[in-house]
Each structure stands twice: as structure tokens, then as C-alpha cells.
Short mmCIF file of C-alpha atoms in Angstrom, two decimals:
data_model
loop_
_atom_site.label_atom_id
_atom_site.label_comp_id
_atom_site.label_asym_id
_atom_site.label_seq_id
_atom_site.Cartn_x
_atom_site.Cartn_y
_atom_site.Cartn_z
CA UNK P 621 50.74 98.73 154.59
CA UNK P 622 48.04 97.95 157.08
CA UNK P 623 48.01 97.25 160.80
CA UNK P 624 45.39 94.52 160.40
CA UNK P 625 44.65 91.37 158.49
CA UNK P 626 42.09 92.02 155.76
CA UNK P 627 40.00 89.27 154.19
CA UNK P 628 36.74 88.62 152.38
CA UNK P 629 33.77 89.78 154.47
CA UNK P 630 32.01 86.40 154.65
CA UNK P 631 35.18 84.66 155.88
CA UNK P 632 35.85 87.37 158.46
CA UNK P 633 32.25 87.14 159.69
CA UNK P 634 32.73 83.38 160.24
CA UNK P 635 36.00 83.93 162.15
CA UNK P 636 34.40 86.68 164.26
CA UNK P 637 31.49 84.39 165.10
CA UNK P 638 33.87 81.60 166.21
CA UNK P 639 35.64 84.11 168.47
CA UNK P 640 32.37 85.48 169.89
CA UNK P 641 33.34 88.92 168.62
CA UNK P 642 30.86 91.79 168.49
CA UNK P 643 30.53 93.91 165.36
CA UNK P 644 31.24 97.54 166.27
CA UNK P 645 31.61 99.17 162.84
CA UNK P 646 31.41 98.08 159.25
CA UNK P 647 33.90 95.21 158.94
CA UNK P 648 35.34 95.76 162.46
CA UNK P 649 34.82 93.65 165.58
CA UNK P 650 35.48 93.87 169.31
CA UNK P 651 36.58 90.96 171.50
CA UNK P 652 36.60 90.70 175.29
CA UNK P 653 40.03 91.79 176.59
CA UNK P 654 39.55 89.53 179.62
CA UNK P 655 39.10 86.45 177.42
CA UNK P 656 42.24 86.72 175.25
CA UNK P 657 44.01 83.86 177.05
CA UNK P 658 41.04 81.60 176.31
CA UNK P 659 40.70 82.38 172.61
CA UNK P 660 42.24 80.02 170.06
CA UNK P 661 45.14 80.74 167.76
CA UNK P 662 44.24 81.31 164.12
CA UNK P 663 46.13 79.19 161.61
CA UNK P 664 46.99 80.38 158.11
CA UNK P 665 48.15 78.00 155.43
CA UNK P 666 49.95 79.75 152.59
CA UNK P 667 50.77 78.08 149.32
CA UNK P 668 49.72 74.88 147.61
CA UNK P 669 50.99 71.39 148.32
CA UNK P 670 54.31 72.70 149.65
CA UNK P 671 52.54 75.16 151.91
CA UNK P 672 53.74 76.90 155.04
CA UNK P 673 51.58 77.06 158.16
CA UNK P 674 51.54 80.08 160.47
CA UNK P 675 49.70 80.48 163.78
CA UNK P 676 48.65 83.81 165.24
CA UNK P 677 47.77 83.97 168.94
CA UNK P 678 44.85 85.97 170.33
CA UNK P 679 47.34 88.38 171.89
CA UNK P 680 48.66 89.07 168.39
CA UNK P 681 45.37 89.24 166.48
CA UNK P 682 43.87 91.66 168.97
CA UNK P 683 44.53 95.40 169.17
CA UNK P 684 44.08 97.03 172.58
CA UNK P 685 42.86 100.60 172.17
CA UNK P 686 42.55 102.93 175.17
CA UNK P 687 40.85 106.32 175.09
CA UNK P 688 39.95 108.55 178.02
CA UNK P 689 40.70 105.74 180.50
CA UNK P 690 38.48 103.21 178.70
CA UNK P 691 40.08 100.26 176.90
CA UNK P 692 38.68 97.91 174.31
CA UNK P 693 40.20 95.05 172.34
CA UNK P 694 39.53 95.14 168.64
CA UNK P 695 39.87 92.11 166.45
CA UNK P 696 42.86 92.95 164.25
CA UNK P 697 41.12 91.29 161.33
CA UNK P 698 38.66 93.22 159.18
CA UNK P 699 36.38 92.31 156.31
CA UNK P 700 36.73 93.96 152.93
CA UNK P 701 35.57 92.61 149.61
CA UNK P 702 38.17 93.25 146.91
CA UNK P 703 36.39 93.02 143.53
CA UNK P 704 37.45 90.57 140.82
CA UNK P 705 38.27 93.57 138.62
CA UNK P 706 41.08 94.31 141.10
CA UNK P 707 42.22 90.64 141.17
CA UNK P 708 40.12 89.87 144.25
CA UNK P 709 39.16 88.22 146.38
CA UNK P 710 42.37 88.05 148.40
CA UNK P 711 43.81 88.55 151.86
CA UNK P 712 46.13 91.33 153.00
CA UNK P 713 48.51 90.14 155.71
CA UNK P 714 49.39 93.25 157.69
CA UNK P 715 51.19 93.90 160.97
CA UNK P 716 49.01 91.44 162.91
CA UNK P 717 50.46 88.64 160.77
CA UNK P 718 54.06 89.89 161.02
CA UNK P 719 54.24 90.23 164.83
#
């Protein structure tokens, strides 16, 4: 399993931009820990016409990481392009989704 949500890079870039996230590593983003209460929930719609809708709050899609007394909030959503040869593109709904 994975601790994060994983989706196509272009879609994750668009979400990160809407959240004013800063790219820190390939496919990974940082968000302002002090702004979590002001960030919107992200809504996922799974299925076709009889779909289910799930909302994930900023507190749940962020991962607070502290090292040596310094804390940062990482966006718990990363970009990864799964090739068509491996049945991509698709999303992986990890721990961030299940919280």
C-alpha cells in the first residue's frame, strides 16, 4: 500500500496549483501548515452514473513531517504517470483517502 494518493502528474500539478502548494521534489509538494484550515476539501467521485462521492479535508490530505525541530506539511498527493502498458493512467487511493 501507499500512505499517499497517487495520480497522473498533470492532474496532480493542477490540484497543487489550486492549493498554492510548492514543489519540493519530483512529484511531491509542500503546503503551508498554518493555512490548513483555509484550504478546501478535495472531492473524489468514484464510479459511473451510480457513483459515490468522497470528500477529503486538508487535515487529511496533508502529512505533517517534523525533523530536528523543524516541521513541514507535505501534500499527501503525489504525481506518477502509470504507462498504458501497465493499464494506466489510474489513481492509487492510499491512506490519505482511507482516513
